[in-house]
């Protein structure tokens, strides 16, 4: 009875391993938010933020590059140092797909995003109007009047 047990375990592990795939991507990025040209950027230190979600699909592919997941990882890193933006950071994700062998229509996805970089505080000069975090100044605000 115990002679077939190791063979059965190896077969079960092989079937489980065949139903699993993964992917990794890395995106170097300059900064997370637009700031006025005459603002002063004060570095606060290194920080890391993560975001992860789990989804089940029926024969489909999840949105691996979901911008909400990316932004959540960046926001978490910024909040760790109470800054305004993340500079010189690397945004990466790791995705794992698992399926039950023989039933490839049912897929289980785990997607993990990570943002690592320097958190900075933006100090506006007296000539720069205050901007809400993440807003982009209009063209007239960026260029001096003539």
PDB file of C-alpha atoms in Angstrom:
ATOM      1  CA  UNK A   1       0.000   0.000   0.000  1.00  0.00           C
ATOM      2  CA  UNK A   2       2.837   2.437   0.722  1.00  0.00           C
ATOM      3  CA  UNK A   3       4.717   1.541  -2.482  1.00  0.00           C
ATOM      4  CA  UNK A   4       2.473   3.729  -4.665  1.00  0.00           C
ATOM      5  CA  UNK A   5       2.334   6.691  -2.217  1.00  0.00           C
ATOM      6  CA  UNK A   6       5.606   8.403  -3.359  1.00  0.00           C
ATOM      7  CA  UNK A   7       4.627   7.987  -7.017  1.00  0.00           C
ATOM      8  CA  UNK A   8       1.172   9.435  -6.371  1.00  0.00           C
ATOM      9  CA  UNK A   9       2.660  12.443  -4.539  1.00  0.00           C
ATOM     10  CA  UNK A  10       5.117  13.147  -7.367  1.00  0.00           C
ATOM     11  CA  UNK A  11       2.300  12.901  -9.932  1.00  0.00           C
ATOM     12  CA  UNK A  12       0.100  15.255  -7.872  1.00  0.00           C
ATOM     13  CA  UNK A  13       2.923  17.817  -7.486  1.00  0.00           C
ATOM     14  CA  UNK A  14       3.716  17.644 -11.213  1.00  0.00           C
ATOM     15  CA  UNK A  15       0.067  18.291 -12.135  1.00  0.00           C
ATOM     16  CA  UNK A  16      -0.077  21.243  -9.749  1.00  0.00           C
ATOM     17  CA  UNK A  17       3.142  22.730 -11.116  1.00  0.00           C
ATOM     18  CA  UNK A  18       1.943  22.413 -14.713  1.00  0.00           C
ATOM     19  CA  UNK A  19      -1.110  24.555 -13.978  1.00  0.00           C
ATOM     20  CA  UNK A  20       0.869  27.561 -12.705  1.00  0.00           C
ATOM     21  CA  UNK A  21       2.625  30.360 -14.628  1.00  0.00           C
ATOM     22  CA  UNK A  22       4.090  33.709 -13.619  1.00  0.00           C
ATOM     23  CA  UNK A  23       5.239  37.024 -15.114  1.00  0.00           C
ATOM     24  CA  UNK A  24       7.471  39.866 -13.950  1.00  0.00           C
ATOM     25  CA  UNK A  25       7.889  43.403 -15.326  1.00  0.00           C
ATOM     26  CA  UNK A  26       9.897  46.431 -14.152  1.00  0.00           C
ATOM     27  CA  UNK A  27       9.248  50.059 -15.168  1.00  0.00           C
ATOM     28  CA  UNK A  28      11.750  52.806 -14.147  1.00  0.00           C
ATOM     29  CA  UNK A  29       9.925  56.126 -13.698  1.00  0.00           C
ATOM     30  CA  UNK A  30      11.073  59.720 -13.065  1.00  0.00           C
ATOM     31  CA  UNK A  31       8.330  61.106 -10.797  1.00  0.00           C
ATOM     32  CA  UNK A  32       4.761  60.396  -9.815  1.00  0.00           C
ATOM     33  CA  UNK A  33       3.218  63.896 -10.051  1.00  0.00           C
ATOM     34  CA  UNK A  34       3.641  67.057 -12.129  1.00  0.00           C
ATOM     35  CA  UNK A  35       4.908  70.075 -10.202  1.00  0.00           C
ATOM     36  CA  UNK A  36       5.409  73.752 -11.128  1.00  0.00           C
ATOM     37  CA  UNK A  37       8.845  74.533 -12.554  1.00  0.00           C
ATOM     38  CA  UNK A  38       9.803  77.014  -9.822  1.00  0.00           C
ATOM     39  CA  UNK A  39       8.833  74.752  -6.895  1.00  0.00           C
ATOM     40  CA  UNK A  40      11.498  73.362  -4.580  1.00  0.00           C
ATOM     41  CA  UNK A  41      11.642  69.561  -4.147  1.00  0.00           C
ATOM     42  CA  UNK A  42      12.977  68.375  -0.768  1.00  0.00           C
ATOM     43  CA  UNK A  43      13.833  64.642  -0.546  1.00  0.00           C
ATOM     44  CA  UNK A  44      12.504  62.876   2.562  1.00  0.00           C
ATOM     45  CA  UNK A  45      14.066  59.445   2.056  1.00  0.00           C
ATOM     46  CA  UNK A  46      13.515  56.054   0.460  1.00  0.00           C
ATOM     47  CA  UNK A  47      10.160  54.281   0.731  1.00  0.00           C
ATOM     48  CA  UNK A  48       8.336  51.314  -0.742  1.00  0.00           C
ATOM     49  CA  UNK A  49       4.646  50.772  -1.338  1.00  0.00           C
ATOM     50  CA  UNK A  50       2.756  47.683  -2.438  1.00  0.00           C
ATOM     51  CA  UNK A  51      -0.616  46.783  -3.858  1.00  0.00           C
ATOM     52  CA  UNK A  52      -2.014  43.348  -4.545  1.00  0.00           C
ATOM     53  CA  UNK A  53      -5.241  41.785  -5.670  1.00  0.00           C
ATOM     54  CA  UNK A  54      -6.630  38.360  -6.402  1.00  0.00           C
ATOM     55  CA  UNK A  55      -9.073  37.597  -9.220  1.00  0.00           C
ATOM     56  CA  UNK A  56     -10.767  34.579 -10.718  1.00  0.00           C
ATOM     57  CA  UNK A  57     -11.468  34.506 -14.457  1.00  0.00           C
ATOM     58  CA  UNK A  58     -13.267  32.057 -16.685  1.00  0.00           C
ATOM     59  CA  UNK A  59     -10.924  31.661 -19.650  1.00  0.00           C
ATOM     60  CA  UNK A  60      -9.871  35.300 -19.691  1.00  0.00           C
ATOM     61  CA  UNK A  61      -6.942  37.479 -18.772  1.00  0.00           C
ATOM     62  CA  UNK A  62      -7.032  40.016 -15.946  1.00  0.00           C
ATOM     63  CA  UNK A  63      -5.910  43.610 -16.485  1.00  0.00           C
ATOM     64  CA  UNK A  64      -2.302  43.138 -15.384  1.00  0.00           C
ATOM     65  CA  UNK A  65      -1.451  46.808 -16.005  1.00  0.00           C
ATOM     66  CA  UNK A  66      -4.393  48.185 -14.001  1.00  0.00           C
ATOM     67  CA  UNK A  67      -3.532  51.860 -13.281  1.00  0.00           C
ATOM     68  CA  UNK A  68      -5.477  51.822  -9.999  1.00  0.00           C
ATOM     69  CA  UNK A  69      -3.192  49.121  -8.606  1.00  0.00           C
ATOM     70  CA  UNK A  70      -0.125  51.059  -9.735  1.00  0.00           C
ATOM     71  CA  UNK A  71      -1.368  54.300  -8.159  1.00  0.00           C
ATOM     72  CA  UNK A  72      -2.220  52.515  -4.912  1.00  0.00           C
ATOM     73  CA  UNK A  73       1.379  51.269  -4.594  1.00  0.00           C
ATOM     74  CA  UNK A  74       2.739  54.776  -5.295  1.00  0.00           C
ATOM     75  CA  UNK A  75       0.309  56.372  -2.792  1.00  0.00           C
ATOM     76  CA  UNK A  76       1.325  53.907  -0.086  1.00  0.00           C
ATOM     77  CA  UNK A  77       5.025  54.724  -0.593  1.00  0.00           C
ATOM     78  CA  UNK A  78       4.327  58.490  -0.446  1.00  0.00           C
ATOM     79  CA  UNK A  79       2.216  58.153   2.715  1.00  0.00           C
ATOM     80  CA  UNK A  80       4.969  56.275   4.560  1.00  0.00           C
ATOM     81  CA  UNK A  81       7.084  59.466   4.639  1.00  0.00           C
ATOM     82  CA  UNK A  82       4.161  61.966   4.509  1.00  0.00           C
ATOM     83  CA  UNK A  83       5.456  63.437   1.241  1.00  0.00           C
ATOM     84  CA  UNK A  84       3.879  64.864  -1.878  1.00  0.00           C
ATOM     85  CA  UNK A  85       5.454  62.812  -4.669  1.00  0.00           C
ATOM     86  CA  UNK A  86       7.689  59.850  -5.445  1.00  0.00           C
ATOM     87  CA  UNK A  87      10.801  60.529  -7.548  1.00  0.00           C
ATOM     88  CA  UNK A  88      13.309  58.293  -9.333  1.00  0.00           C
ATOM     89  CA  UNK A  89      11.272  55.220  -8.572  1.00  0.00           C
ATOM     90  CA  UNK A  90      10.876  51.748  -9.984  1.00  0.00           C
ATOM     91  CA  UNK A  91       7.395  50.360 -10.504  1.00  0.00           C
ATOM     92  CA  UNK A  92       7.275  46.579 -10.831  1.00  0.00           C
ATOM     93  CA  UNK A  93       4.694  43.851 -10.826  1.00  0.00           C
ATOM     94  CA  UNK A  94       4.641  40.132 -10.336  1.00  0.00           C
ATOM     95  CA  UNK A  95       1.681  38.081 -11.535  1.00  0.00           C
ATOM     96  CA  UNK A  96       0.919  34.431 -10.900  1.00  0.00           C
ATOM     97  CA  UNK A  97      -1.725  32.451 -12.770  1.00  0.00           C
ATOM     98  CA  UNK A  98      -2.879  29.132 -11.469  1.00  0.00           C
ATOM     99  CA  UNK A  99      -5.358  26.794 -13.114  1.00  0.00           C
ATOM    100  CA  UNK A 100      -6.711  23.402 -12.249  1.00  0.00           C
ATOM    101  CA  UNK A 101      -5.019  20.934 -14.620  1.00  0.00           C
ATOM    102  CA  UNK A 102      -7.464  19.834 -17.281  1.00  0.00           C
ATOM    103  CA  UNK A 103      -9.847  22.730 -16.522  1.00  0.00           C
ATOM    104  CA  UNK A 104      -8.033  25.658 -18.126  1.00  0.00           C
ATOM    105  CA  UNK A 105     -11.177  27.772 -18.300  1.00  0.00           C
ATOM    106  CA  UNK A 106     -11.015  28.533 -14.571  1.00  0.00           C
ATOM    107  CA  UNK A 107      -7.957  30.719 -13.801  1.00  0.00           C
ATOM    108  CA  UNK A 108      -6.833  32.149 -10.475  1.00  0.00           C
ATOM    109  CA  UNK A 109      -4.727  35.342 -10.667  1.00  0.00           C
ATOM    110  CA  UNK A 110      -2.621  37.004  -7.972  1.00  0.00           C
ATOM    111  CA  UNK A 111      -1.097  40.342  -9.042  1.00  0.00           C
ATOM    112  CA  UNK A 112       1.398  42.174  -6.812  1.00  0.00           C
ATOM    113  CA  UNK A 113       2.591  45.746  -7.601  1.00  0.00           C
ATOM    114  CA  UNK A 114       5.537  47.456  -5.885  1.00  0.00           C
ATOM    115  CA  UNK A 115       6.790  51.057  -6.075  1.00  0.00           C
ATOM    116  CA  UNK A 116      10.253  51.830  -4.661  1.00  0.00           C
ATOM    117  CA  UNK A 117      11.830  55.280  -4.752  1.00  0.00           C
ATOM    118  CA  UNK A 118      12.563  58.579  -3.045  1.00  0.00           C
ATOM    119  CA  UNK A 119       9.672  60.373  -1.374  1.00  0.00           C
ATOM    120  CA  UNK A 120       9.878  64.164  -1.643  1.00  0.00           C
ATOM    121  CA  UNK A 121       8.052  67.182  -0.275  1.00  0.00           C
ATOM    122  CA  UNK A 122       7.183  70.025  -2.666  1.00  0.00           C
ATOM    123  CA  UNK A 123       7.756  73.527  -1.311  1.00  0.00           C
ATOM    124  CA  UNK A 124       6.061  76.119  -3.479  1.00  0.00           C
ATOM    125  CA  UNK A 125       7.734  79.494  -3.902  1.00  0.00           C
ATOM    126  CA  UNK A 126       5.716  82.647  -3.335  1.00  0.00           C
ATOM    127  CA  UNK A 127       5.131  83.045  -7.091  1.00  0.00           C
ATOM    128  CA  UNK A 128       3.781  79.512  -7.549  1.00  0.00           C
ATOM    129  CA  UNK A 129       0.059  79.026  -6.847  1.00  0.00           C
ATOM    130  CA  UNK A 130      -0.822  76.077  -4.575  1.00  0.00           C
ATOM    131  CA  UNK A 131      -1.849  72.959  -6.482  1.00  0.00           C
ATOM    132  CA  UNK A 132      -3.686  69.904  -5.195  1.00  0.00           C
ATOM    133  CA  UNK A 133      -1.536  66.732  -5.169  1.00  0.00           C
ATOM    134  CA  UNK A 134      -1.399  65.069  -8.577  1.00  0.00           C
ATOM    135  CA  UNK A 135      -2.806  67.981 -10.543  1.00  0.00           C
ATOM    136  CA  UNK A 136      -1.155  69.178 -13.712  1.00  0.00           C
ATOM    137  CA  UNK A 137      -0.704  72.924 -14.120  1.00  0.00           C
ATOM    138  CA  UNK A 138      -2.183  74.375 -17.297  1.00  0.00           C
ATOM    139  CA  UNK A 139       0.071  75.607 -20.083  1.00  0.00           C
ATOM    140  CA  UNK A 140      -0.530  79.234 -19.095  1.00  0.00           C
ATOM    141  CA  UNK A 141       0.550  78.490 -15.511  1.00  0.00           C
ATOM    142  CA  UNK A 142       3.766  76.794 -16.668  1.00  0.00           C
ATOM    143  CA  UNK A 143       4.881  79.501 -19.115  1.00  0.00           C
ATOM    144  CA  UNK A 144       5.602  83.061 -18.001  1.00  0.00           C
ATOM    145  CA  UNK A 145       3.428  85.791 -19.466  1.00  0.00           C
ATOM    146  CA  UNK A 146       4.972  88.013 -22.080  1.00  0.00           C
TER     147      UNK A 146
END
